Amino acid sequence: MNMVELIEKKKNKQALTKEEIDQWIDDYCHDLIPDYQVSSLLMAIVLNGMNDEEIFNLTDAMLHSGKILDLSKIIGVKCDKHSTGGVGDKTSLALCPMVASLGVKVAKMSGRGLGFTGGTIDKLESIPGMRVVLTPEQFINNVNEIGMAIIGQSDELVVADKKLYALRDVTGTVDSIPLIASSIMSKKLAAGSDCILLDVKYGNGAFMHTKEAAIRLAETMVRIGERFDKDVRAEITSMNQPLGYAIGNILEVKEAVNTLRGNGPKDFVDLCLSSGATMLLQARISKTREEAIEKLKETIANGKALATFRQFVIAQGGDVSYIDDLDKFPQAMYIHEVKSLKSGYISHIDTMGLGMISMQLGAGREKKSDLIDPTAGIVLSKKLGDKVAKGDVLLTIYTEHPNTSELISESLNAFDFSNDEVTVPKVVEALVSYDRNTKEFIITEE
Ligand code: URA
């Protein structure tokens, strides 16, 4: 294969064949093509796109670049969920025990946070003792016994994505629907579940800035799932403000546990109920959305979801006394309340901006090798649509850094105000699924 010819082909908007894609991915994984040629091809894909057949072939080539998990020893329907990433997104921590307590089997691999987005694995590791590496036997046994296990991405799965993602990250080639869809779906397919629920976020704190782009990404991933004979459904959710109030690892664990205790923020609870209902339908545990939502509310009210979370923490070596007494978690050295200089209704929140500030406070990493501070982050006091008087606390920052005056002024700039009341958008805006009989996408507006 001549890599220059492939680059020229994509530059001229021609489709790549299955053989060309297979060879490109295989050669790159074996270090037979230099990064500069691959980044040139990636940029041509960003600019000229790929058709459905190319996206399917790219996903397939990436999927087969490493091991594929065999979850056949897990009894029951295995459901995975994946979020395209956002600010304050602690959904897996609450949603997985909710659905697992109702019989869904959740065998999940999660990632670490990078840049403005957080990662489930960092959040879990903020619980003292918690292990995110298990042997395949432990992983399968825990799912069979408790209903859930969450571990870090294995280096042996989708080898191509590790190399490609690292290259995309430094060559401005992340924001491409074919590349994002093949990256996410190859990992989800390699992780071996029967059903996959995708949370495709859009807004000023997400990779996709518009709802239309999020729907296109969702349809692309649902179509890939269909070709692989998996039940893949996607939610289109708003990331025009952080999810819940907490951003940062320990702060988010506390919010997730409080949600399992029945005291969750409304937008976060709404998302967990909607995602949970889709997963219960996918696992055929519920027949209707309404019935599923009732079951999910009940598992929180009767303490079963929290009990499942406790069992999960214990099974992965975590000290459950921190879950029972959230005040045991260490607190950041510096805690500053940030007060509003303006009054009015909050009309806009720069979500990515708050994610970046939280990262700079120590909650996230700029580079993969950076260490994170589990105590650092932000807790909002006000959200979109809330009425604020001058002097009201907008947010509280938690950090080990003594000099944060610049970050405090930046955090104030993240809010816009209006004199008129503001309508708060719903968190879940639409559901995308595929009807095998009509071969059409169904987009249900929530
Ligand atoms: N998340 C992924 O796993 N891959 C992408 O390309 C973007 C977000």
Short mmCIF file of C-alpha atoms and ligand atoms in Angstrom, two decimals:
data_model
loop_
_atom_site.label_atom_id
_atom_site.label_comp_id
_atom_site.label_asym_id
_atom_site.label_seq_id
_atom_site.Cartn_x
_atom_site.Cartn_y
_atom_site.Cartn_z
CA MET A 1 0.00 0.00 0.00
CA ASN A 2 1.24 3.46 -0.86
CA MET A 3 0.30 5.84 1.93
CA VAL A 4 0.76 8.91 -0.28
CA GLU A 5 -1.83 7.52 -2.71
CA LEU A 6 -4.27 7.04 0.18
CA ILE A 7 -3.76 10.62 1.35
CA GLU A 8 -4.22 11.91 -2.22
CA LYS A 9 -7.39 9.83 -2.60
CA LYS A 10 -8.98 11.26 0.54
CA LYS A 11 -7.75 14.74 -0.35
CA ASN A 12 -9.68 14.33 -3.64
CA LYS A 13 -12.81 13.25 -1.74
CA GLN A 14 -12.66 9.63 -2.91
CA ALA A 15 -13.71 6.71 -0.75
CA LEU A 16 -11.08 4.36 0.69
CA THR A 17 -11.62 0.62 0.15
CA LYS A 18 -11.84 -1.94 2.97
CA GLU A 19 -8.43 -3.33 1.94
CA GLU A 20 -6.85 0.13 2.09
CA ILE A 21 -8.33 0.87 5.52
CA ASP A 22 -7.35 -2.55 6.92
CA GLN A 23 -3.80 -2.15 5.67
CA TRP A 24 -3.47 1.44 6.96
CA ILE A 25 -4.60 0.47 10.48
CA ASP A 26 -2.51 -2.71 10.55
CA ASP A 27 0.63 -0.97 9.28
CA TYR A 28 0.21 1.92 11.72
CA CYS A 29 -0.19 -0.47 14.67
CA HIS A 30 3.06 -2.16 13.61
CA ASP A 31 4.89 1.19 13.34
CA LEU A 32 5.29 0.81 9.59
CA ILE A 33 3.87 4.27 8.77
CA PRO A 34 5.20 7.51 10.24
CA ASP A 35 2.93 9.76 12.32
CA TYR A 36 3.22 12.63 9.80
CA GLN A 37 1.60 10.58 7.03
CA VAL A 38 -1.16 9.31 9.31
CA SER A 39 -1.87 12.82 10.59
CA SER A 40 -2.12 14.05 7.01
CA LEU A 41 -4.66 11.31 6.22
CA LEU A 42 -6.58 12.09 9.43
CA MET A 43 -6.78 15.77 8.45
CA ALA A 44 -8.07 14.80 5.00
CA ILE A 45 -10.76 12.71 6.76
CA VAL A 46 -11.64 15.64 9.05
CA LEU A 47 -12.05 17.91 6.01
CA ASN A 48 -13.68 15.52 3.52
CA GLY A 49 -15.46 12.99 5.75
CA MET A 50 -16.14 9.31 5.11
CA ASN A 51 -19.17 7.46 3.80
CA ASP A 52 -21.02 4.84 5.88
CA GLU A 53 -19.10 1.94 4.36
CA GLU A 54 -15.74 3.57 5.12
CA ILE A 55 -16.80 4.35 8.72
CA PHE A 56 -17.94 0.75 9.21
CA ASN A 57 -14.68 -0.59 7.74
CA LEU A 58 -12.58 1.77 9.87
CA THR A 59 -14.45 0.70 13.03
CA ASP A 60 -14.01 -2.97 12.08
CA ALA A 61 -10.28 -2.55 11.40
CA MET A 62 -9.79 -0.74 14.74
CA LEU A 63 -11.89 -3.32 16.61
CA HIS A 64 -9.68 -6.12 15.31
CA SER A 65 -6.44 -4.28 16.14
CA GLY A 66 -6.51 -5.82 19.63
CA LYS A 67 -8.32 -8.37 21.79
CA ILE A 68 -12.12 -8.57 21.99
CA LEU A 69 -13.56 -9.36 25.41
CA ASP A 70 -15.58 -12.52 25.81
CA LEU A 71 -18.32 -11.84 28.34
CA SER A 72 -20.24 -15.05 27.60
CA LYS A 73 -19.67 -16.27 31.18
CA ILE A 74 -21.78 -13.40 32.48
CA ILE A 75 -25.36 -14.53 32.97
CA GLY A 76 -27.99 -12.07 31.73
CA VAL A 77 -28.10 -9.18 29.30
CA LYS A 78 -24.91 -7.15 29.36
CA CYS A 79 -25.43 -3.42 28.87
CA ASP A 80 -22.72 -0.82 28.53
CA LYS A 81 -23.05 2.95 28.53
CA HIS A 82 -20.75 5.62 27.23
CA SER A 83 -20.77 9.37 27.38
CA THR A 84 -18.99 11.48 24.77
CA GLY A 85 -17.65 13.51 27.69
CA GLY A 86 -18.67 16.59 29.59
CA VAL A 87 -18.21 18.69 32.71
CA GLY A 88 -19.47 17.28 36.01
CA ASP A 89 -20.48 14.05 34.29
CA LYS A 90 -20.57 11.53 37.11
CA THR A 91 -23.45 9.55 35.57
CA SER A 92 -21.82 6.11 35.58
CA LEU A 93 -21.31 6.28 39.35
CA ALA A 94 -25.04 6.53 40.03
CA LEU A 95 -26.60 5.00 36.92
CA CYS A 96 -24.63 1.71 36.91
CA PRO A 97 -25.68 0.68 40.46
CA MET A 98 -29.25 1.81 39.76
CA VAL A 99 -29.65 -0.49 36.75
CA ALA A 100 -27.46 -3.26 38.19
CA SER A 101 -29.70 -3.41 41.29
CA LEU A 102 -32.60 -4.13 38.90
CA GLY A 103 -30.90 -6.99 37.05
CA VAL A 104 -28.95 -5.35 34.20
CA LYS A 105 -25.40 -6.70 33.97
CA VAL A 106 -22.92 -3.82 33.65
CA ALA A 107 -19.38 -4.85 32.69
CA LYS A 108 -17.84 -1.47 32.04
CA MET A 109 -14.49 -0.12 30.97
CA SER A 110 -14.01 3.59 31.51
CA GLY A 111 -11.39 6.21 30.78
CA ARG A 112 -9.49 8.91 32.60
CA GLY A 113 -10.18 12.61 32.27
CA LEU A 114 -8.23 14.77 29.87
CA GLY A 115 -8.53 18.53 29.36
CA PHE A 116 -11.87 20.00 30.41
CA THR A 117 -13.66 16.63 30.71
CA GLY A 118 -13.46 14.36 33.74
CA GLY A 119 -13.12 10.57 33.69
CA THR A 120 -14.97 7.91 35.69
CA ILE A 121 -11.74 6.09 36.58
CA ASP A 122 -10.24 9.19 38.27
CA LYS A 123 -13.47 9.65 40.22
CA LEU A 124 -13.47 6.04 41.39
CA GLU A 125 -9.80 6.23 42.38
CA SER A 126 -10.60 9.11 44.70
CA ILE A 127 -12.26 6.51 46.97
CA PRO A 128 -9.37 5.23 49.16
CA GLY A 129 -8.30 1.70 48.23
CA MET A 130 -10.44 1.45 45.10
CA ARG A 131 -8.82 -0.73 42.42
CA VAL A 132 -9.62 -0.18 38.75
CA VAL A 133 -7.54 -3.10 37.50
CA LEU A 134 -9.06 -6.55 37.94
CA THR A 135 -8.18 -9.91 36.41
CA PRO A 136 -10.67 -11.05 33.74
CA GLU A 137 -11.98 -13.68 36.23
CA GLN A 138 -12.52 -11.08 39.00
CA PHE A 139 -14.22 -8.75 36.53
CA ILE A 140 -16.65 -11.45 35.34
CA ASN A 141 -17.28 -12.83 38.86
CA ASN A 142 -18.04 -9.36 40.23
CA VAL A 143 -20.54 -8.68 37.44
CA ASN A 144 -22.21 -12.06 38.03
CA GLU A 145 -22.37 -11.56 41.81
CA ILE A 146 -23.01 -7.83 42.21
CA GLY A 147 -24.35 -6.88 38.79
CA MET A 148 -21.55 -4.46 37.98
CA ALA A 149 -17.83 -3.84 37.72
CA ILE A 150 -15.96 -0.84 36.32
CA ILE A 151 -12.33 -1.07 35.28
CA GLY A 152 -9.86 1.09 33.32
CA GLN A 153 -9.37 0.61 29.58
CA SER A 154 -7.23 -2.43 28.88
CA ASP A 155 -4.10 -1.76 26.80
CA GLU A 156 -4.81 -4.95 24.91
CA LEU A 157 -8.12 -3.77 23.43
CA VAL A 158 -8.34 -1.55 20.32
CA VAL A 159 -4.60 -0.92 20.09
CA ALA A 160 -5.19 1.33 17.06
CA ASP A 161 -7.33 3.79 19.04
CA LYS A 162 -4.62 4.43 21.59
CA LYS A 163 -2.13 5.43 18.90
CA LEU A 164 -4.67 7.29 16.76
CA TYR A 165 -6.26 9.17 19.66
CA ALA A 166 -2.88 10.36 20.96
CA LEU A 167 -2.02 11.59 17.46
CA ARG A 168 -5.43 13.23 16.91
CA ASP A 169 -5.11 15.01 20.24
CA VAL A 170 -1.99 16.89 19.07
CA THR A 171 -2.88 17.40 15.40
CA GLY A 172 -6.27 19.12 15.63
CA THR A 173 -8.06 16.05 14.28
CA VAL A 174 -10.39 15.12 17.14
CA ASP A 175 -13.58 16.83 15.99
CA SER A 176 -14.63 14.61 13.11
CA ILE A 177 -17.78 12.48 13.18
CA PRO A 178 -16.21 9.47 11.34
CA LEU A 179 -13.16 9.53 13.62
CA ILE A 180 -15.10 10.00 16.88
CA ALA A 181 -17.72 7.39 15.92
CA SER A 182 -15.14 4.75 14.94
CA SER A 183 -13.04 5.50 18.04
CA ILE A 184 -15.95 5.16 20.48
CA MET A 185 -17.69 2.27 18.76
CA SER A 186 -14.55 0.15 18.28
CA LYS A 187 -13.92 0.40 22.04
CA LYS A 188 -17.51 -0.34 22.98
CA LEU A 189 -17.71 -3.31 20.59
CA ALA A 190 -14.40 -4.70 21.88
CA ALA A 191 -15.75 -4.48 25.43
CA GLY A 192 -18.23 -7.21 24.50
CA SER A 193 -21.65 -6.09 25.84
CA ASP A 194 -24.93 -7.00 24.12
CA CYS A 195 -26.44 -3.51 24.31
CA ILE A 196 -24.89 -0.07 24.37
CA LEU A 197 -26.42 3.20 25.50
CA LEU A 198 -24.61 6.29 24.24
CA ASP A 199 -24.94 9.70 25.85
CA VAL A 200 -24.07 12.11 23.05
CA LYS A 201 -23.55 15.52 24.57
CA TYR A 202 -23.76 18.81 22.76
CA GLY A 203 -23.35 22.41 23.81
CA ASN A 204 -20.66 24.75 25.01
CA GLY A 205 -19.11 22.06 27.25
CA ALA A 206 -19.00 19.24 24.69
CA PHE A 207 -17.11 18.16 21.55
CA MET A 208 -20.30 18.62 19.50
CA HIS A 209 -21.46 22.22 19.64
CA THR A 210 -24.91 21.86 18.06
CA LYS A 211 -27.81 19.47 18.54
CA GLU A 212 -27.77 18.72 14.79
CA ALA A 213 -24.12 17.61 14.93
CA ALA A 214 -24.87 15.49 18.02
CA ILE A 215 -27.76 13.79 16.19
CA ARG A 216 -25.50 13.08 13.18
CA LEU A 217 -22.85 11.55 15.47
CA ALA A 218 -25.53 9.54 17.31
CA GLU A 219 -27.03 8.21 14.05
CA THR A 220 -23.58 7.26 12.79
CA MET A 221 -22.84 5.26 15.96
CA VAL A 222 -26.30 3.65 16.09
CA ARG A 223 -25.87 2.61 12.43
CA ILE A 224 -22.45 1.07 13.21
CA GLY A 225 -24.07 -0.85 16.09
CA GLU A 226 -26.76 -2.14 13.75
CA ARG A 227 -24.14 -3.44 11.30
CA PHE A 228 -22.51 -5.32 14.19
CA ASP A 229 -25.91 -6.69 15.27
CA LYS A 230 -25.90 -4.84 18.63
CA ASP A 231 -28.76 -2.90 20.18
CA VAL A 232 -27.25 0.59 20.29
CA ARG A 233 -29.37 3.59 21.27
CA ALA A 234 -28.27 7.16 21.89
CA GLU A 235 -29.48 10.03 23.99
CA ILE A 236 -28.88 13.60 22.89
CA THR A 237 -28.18 15.58 26.04
CA SER A 238 -27.39 19.20 26.75
CA MET A 239 -23.97 20.21 28.05
CA ASN A 240 -24.79 23.91 28.13
CA GLN A 241 -24.18 23.81 31.87
CA PRO A 242 -22.30 21.38 34.12
CA LEU A 243 -24.26 18.29 35.09
CA GLY A 244 -25.42 18.60 38.70
CA TYR A 245 -23.53 21.03 40.91
CA ALA A 246 -20.18 19.34 41.51
CA ILE A 247 -17.11 19.30 39.21
CA GLY A 248 -14.01 17.44 40.46
CA ASN A 249 -13.34 13.93 41.62
CA ILE A 250 -14.22 13.62 45.35
CA LEU A 251 -16.84 16.35 44.96
CA GLU A 252 -18.55 14.32 42.22
CA VAL A 253 -18.36 11.03 44.13
CA LYS A 254 -20.16 12.75 47.01
CA GLU A 255 -22.85 14.11 44.67
CA ALA A 256 -23.33 10.67 43.09
CA VAL A 257 -23.65 8.99 46.51
CA ASN A 258 -26.11 11.65 47.65
CA THR A 259 -28.09 10.94 44.49
CA LEU A 260 -28.20 7.25 45.40
CA ARG A 261 -29.43 8.34 48.84
CA GLY A 262 -32.31 10.17 47.15
CA ASN A 263 -30.89 13.70 47.35
CA GLY A 264 -29.63 14.26 43.81
CA PRO A 265 -29.77 17.47 41.76
CA LYS A 266 -32.77 17.51 39.42
CA ASP A 267 -30.91 17.55 36.09
CA PHE A 268 -28.63 14.72 37.19
CA VAL A 269 -31.53 12.62 38.50
CA ASP A 270 -33.48 13.25 35.27
CA LEU A 271 -30.53 12.03 33.20
CA CYS A 272 -30.04 8.90 35.36
CA LEU A 273 -33.76 8.06 35.13
CA SER A 274 -33.84 8.53 31.36
CA SER A 275 -30.62 6.59 30.70
CA GLY A 276 -31.63 3.91 33.19
CA ALA A 277 -35.04 3.52 31.54
CA THR A 278 -33.42 3.00 28.12
CA MET A 279 -31.03 0.42 29.59
CA LEU A 280 -33.89 -1.47 31.30
CA LEU A 281 -35.76 -1.54 27.97
CA GLN A 282 -32.63 -2.71 26.15
CA ALA A 283 -32.11 -5.49 28.72
CA ARG A 284 -35.84 -6.37 28.40
CA ILE A 285 -36.30 -5.97 32.15
CA SER A 286 -39.07 -3.42 31.60
CA LYS A 287 -41.71 -3.32 28.88
CA THR A 288 -42.44 0.40 28.94
CA ARG A 289 -40.47 3.56 29.73
CA GLU A 290 -42.97 4.51 32.44
CA GLU A 291 -42.60 1.15 34.20
CA ALA A 292 -38.81 1.43 33.97
CA ILE A 293 -38.77 4.90 35.49
CA GLU A 294 -40.95 3.70 38.39
CA LYS A 295 -38.54 0.83 39.06
CA LEU A 296 -35.56 3.19 39.01
CA LYS A 297 -37.20 5.60 41.45
CA GLU A 298 -38.04 2.66 43.70
CA THR A 299 -34.48 1.26 43.72
CA ILE A 300 -33.28 4.63 45.01
CA ALA A 301 -36.10 4.97 47.53
CA ASN A 302 -35.64 1.46 48.98
CA GLY A 303 -31.83 1.77 49.19
CA LYS A 304 -31.07 -1.12 46.80
CA ALA A 305 -29.11 1.03 44.32
CA LEU A 306 -26.96 2.39 47.17
CA ALA A 307 -26.46 -1.14 48.52
CA THR A 308 -25.23 -2.25 45.06
CA PHE A 309 -22.82 0.70 44.95
CA ARG A 310 -21.46 -0.26 48.41
CA GLN A 311 -20.97 -3.88 47.30
CA PHE A 312 -19.21 -2.68 44.14
CA VAL A 313 -16.84 -0.47 46.16
CA ILE A 314 -16.05 -3.29 48.60
CA ALA A 315 -15.50 -5.83 45.78
CA GLN A 316 -12.94 -3.51 44.15
CA GLY A 317 -11.03 -2.90 47.38
CA GLY A 318 -12.50 0.51 48.24
CA ASP A 319 -12.97 1.66 51.83
CA VAL A 320 -16.75 1.76 52.10
CA SER A 321 -16.63 3.75 55.35
CA TYR A 322 -16.03 6.82 53.12
CA ILE A 323 -19.28 6.11 51.28
CA ASP A 324 -21.16 5.69 54.57
CA ASP A 325 -19.70 8.89 55.97
CA LEU A 326 -18.92 11.32 53.14
CA ASP A 327 -17.35 13.77 55.63
CA LYS A 328 -14.44 11.32 55.96
CA PHE A 329 -13.15 12.33 52.52
CA PRO A 330 -10.25 14.80 52.72
CA GLN A 331 -11.00 18.43 51.88
CA ALA A 332 -8.93 20.84 49.84
CA MET A 333 -6.65 23.19 51.77
CA TYR A 334 -8.21 26.34 50.28
CA ILE A 335 -11.95 26.81 49.95
CA HIS A 336 -13.18 30.10 48.46
CA GLU A 337 -16.75 31.22 47.96
CA VAL A 338 -17.09 33.24 44.76
CA LYS A 339 -19.78 35.92 44.99
CA SER A 340 -21.68 37.42 42.08
CA LEU A 341 -20.84 40.99 41.07
CA LYS A 342 -24.12 41.22 39.14
CA SER A 343 -27.77 40.41 39.62
CA GLY A 344 -30.32 38.85 37.29
CA TYR A 345 -31.29 35.47 35.92
CA ILE A 346 -28.40 33.27 34.77
CA SER A 347 -28.78 33.07 30.97
CA HIS A 348 -25.50 31.42 29.93
CA ILE A 349 -22.77 29.37 31.62
CA ASP A 350 -19.44 28.84 29.88
CA THR A 351 -19.31 25.13 30.68
CA MET A 352 -16.02 24.35 28.99
CA GLY A 353 -14.55 27.41 30.73
CA LEU A 354 -15.58 26.03 34.14
CA GLY A 355 -14.15 22.63 33.15
CA MET A 356 -10.81 24.29 32.30
CA ILE A 357 -10.82 26.23 35.59
CA SER A 358 -11.51 23.05 37.51
CA MET A 359 -8.61 21.39 35.67
CA GLN A 360 -6.31 24.28 36.64
CA LEU A 361 -7.45 24.02 40.26
CA GLY A 362 -6.00 20.50 40.15
CA ALA A 363 -9.04 18.34 39.33
CA GLY A 364 -7.92 17.42 35.81
CA ARG A 365 -4.90 16.95 33.60
CA GLU A 366 -3.56 19.03 30.77
CA LYS A 367 -1.26 16.20 29.69
CA LYS A 368 -1.78 12.48 30.19
CA SER A 369 1.20 12.34 32.58
CA ASP A 370 -0.15 15.07 34.94
CA LEU A 371 -1.18 14.05 38.45
CA ILE A 372 -4.61 15.06 39.66
CA ASP A 373 -5.69 16.32 43.07
CA PRO A 374 -8.83 14.37 44.08
CA THR A 375 -9.99 17.11 46.46
CA ALA A 376 -9.92 19.93 43.88
CA GLY A 377 -12.81 21.32 41.87
CA ILE A 378 -15.87 23.52 41.89
CA VAL A 379 -19.31 23.29 43.46
CA LEU A 380 -21.89 25.53 41.85
CA SER A 381 -24.52 27.22 44.00
CA LYS A 382 -26.48 28.51 41.02
CA LYS A 383 -27.39 27.09 37.64
CA LEU A 384 -29.06 28.27 34.41
CA GLY A 385 -32.30 30.16 35.04
CA ASP A 386 -31.60 30.77 38.74
CA LYS A 387 -32.25 34.27 40.09
CA VAL A 388 -29.12 35.82 41.56
CA ALA A 389 -28.66 38.95 43.64
CA LYS A 390 -25.36 40.83 43.72
CA GLY A 391 -23.30 39.28 46.54
CA ASP A 392 -24.93 35.81 46.31
CA VAL A 393 -22.50 32.90 46.22
CA LEU A 394 -22.28 31.62 42.62
CA LEU A 395 -19.82 28.83 43.27
CA THR A 396 -17.20 27.54 45.69
CA ILE A 397 -13.73 26.54 44.58
CA TYR A 398 -11.64 23.82 46.23
CA THR A 399 -7.89 23.71 45.67
CA GLU A 400 -4.42 23.21 47.10
CA HIS A 401 -3.14 26.20 45.09
CA PRO A 402 -2.73 29.33 47.25
CA ASN A 403 -2.99 31.85 44.36
CA THR A 404 -6.31 31.59 42.62
CA SER A 405 -7.36 35.21 42.15
CA GLU A 406 -7.12 34.94 38.34
CA LEU A 407 -9.17 31.75 38.30
CA ILE A 408 -11.76 33.38 40.55
CA SER A 409 -12.23 36.28 38.11
CA GLU A 410 -12.35 33.82 35.21
CA SER A 411 -15.06 31.86 37.00
CA LEU A 412 -17.12 35.05 37.42
CA ASN A 413 -16.79 35.66 33.67
CA ALA A 414 -18.26 32.23 32.99
CA PHE A 415 -21.76 33.53 33.84
CA ASP A 416 -24.05 35.82 31.81
CA PHE A 417 -27.18 37.37 33.26
CA SER A 418 -30.50 38.55 31.89
CA ASN A 419 -33.12 40.82 33.41
CA ASP A 420 -35.84 38.50 32.13
CA GLU A 421 -36.68 35.03 33.36
CA VAL A 422 -34.80 32.31 31.49
CA THR A 423 -36.32 29.01 30.33
CA VAL A 424 -34.10 26.18 31.48
CA PRO A 425 -33.43 23.57 28.77
CA LYS A 426 -34.14 19.91 29.49
CA VAL A 427 -31.06 17.78 30.01
CA VAL A 428 -32.23 14.90 27.79
CA GLU A 429 -33.48 16.36 24.53
CA ALA A 430 -33.94 13.37 22.24
CA LEU A 431 -33.46 9.63 21.88
CA VAL A 432 -32.04 8.08 18.71
CA SER A 433 -32.67 4.43 17.86
CA TYR A 434 -32.96 2.31 14.74
CA ASP A 435 -36.01 0.43 13.54
CA ARG A 436 -34.89 -2.82 11.92
CA ASN A 437 -38.23 -3.31 10.13
CA THR A 438 -38.45 0.08 8.43
CA LYS A 439 -34.64 0.51 8.34
CA GLU A 440 -35.10 4.03 9.56
CA PHE A 441 -33.82 6.03 12.51
CA ILE A 442 -36.38 6.95 15.14
CA ILE A 443 -35.69 10.26 16.80
CA THR A 444 -37.94 10.80 19.81
CA GLU A 445 -37.91 14.31 21.18
CA GLU A 446 -38.17 14.19 24.98
N1 URA B 1 -14.12 9.94 22.96
C1 URA B 1 -13.49 8.89 22.35
O1 URA B 1 -13.37 7.80 22.90
N2 URA B 1 -12.98 9.08 21.12
C2 URA B 1 -13.09 10.25 20.46
O2 URA B 1 -12.63 10.34 19.33
C3 URA B 1 -13.74 11.33 21.10
C4 URA B 1 -14.27 11.15 22.36
#
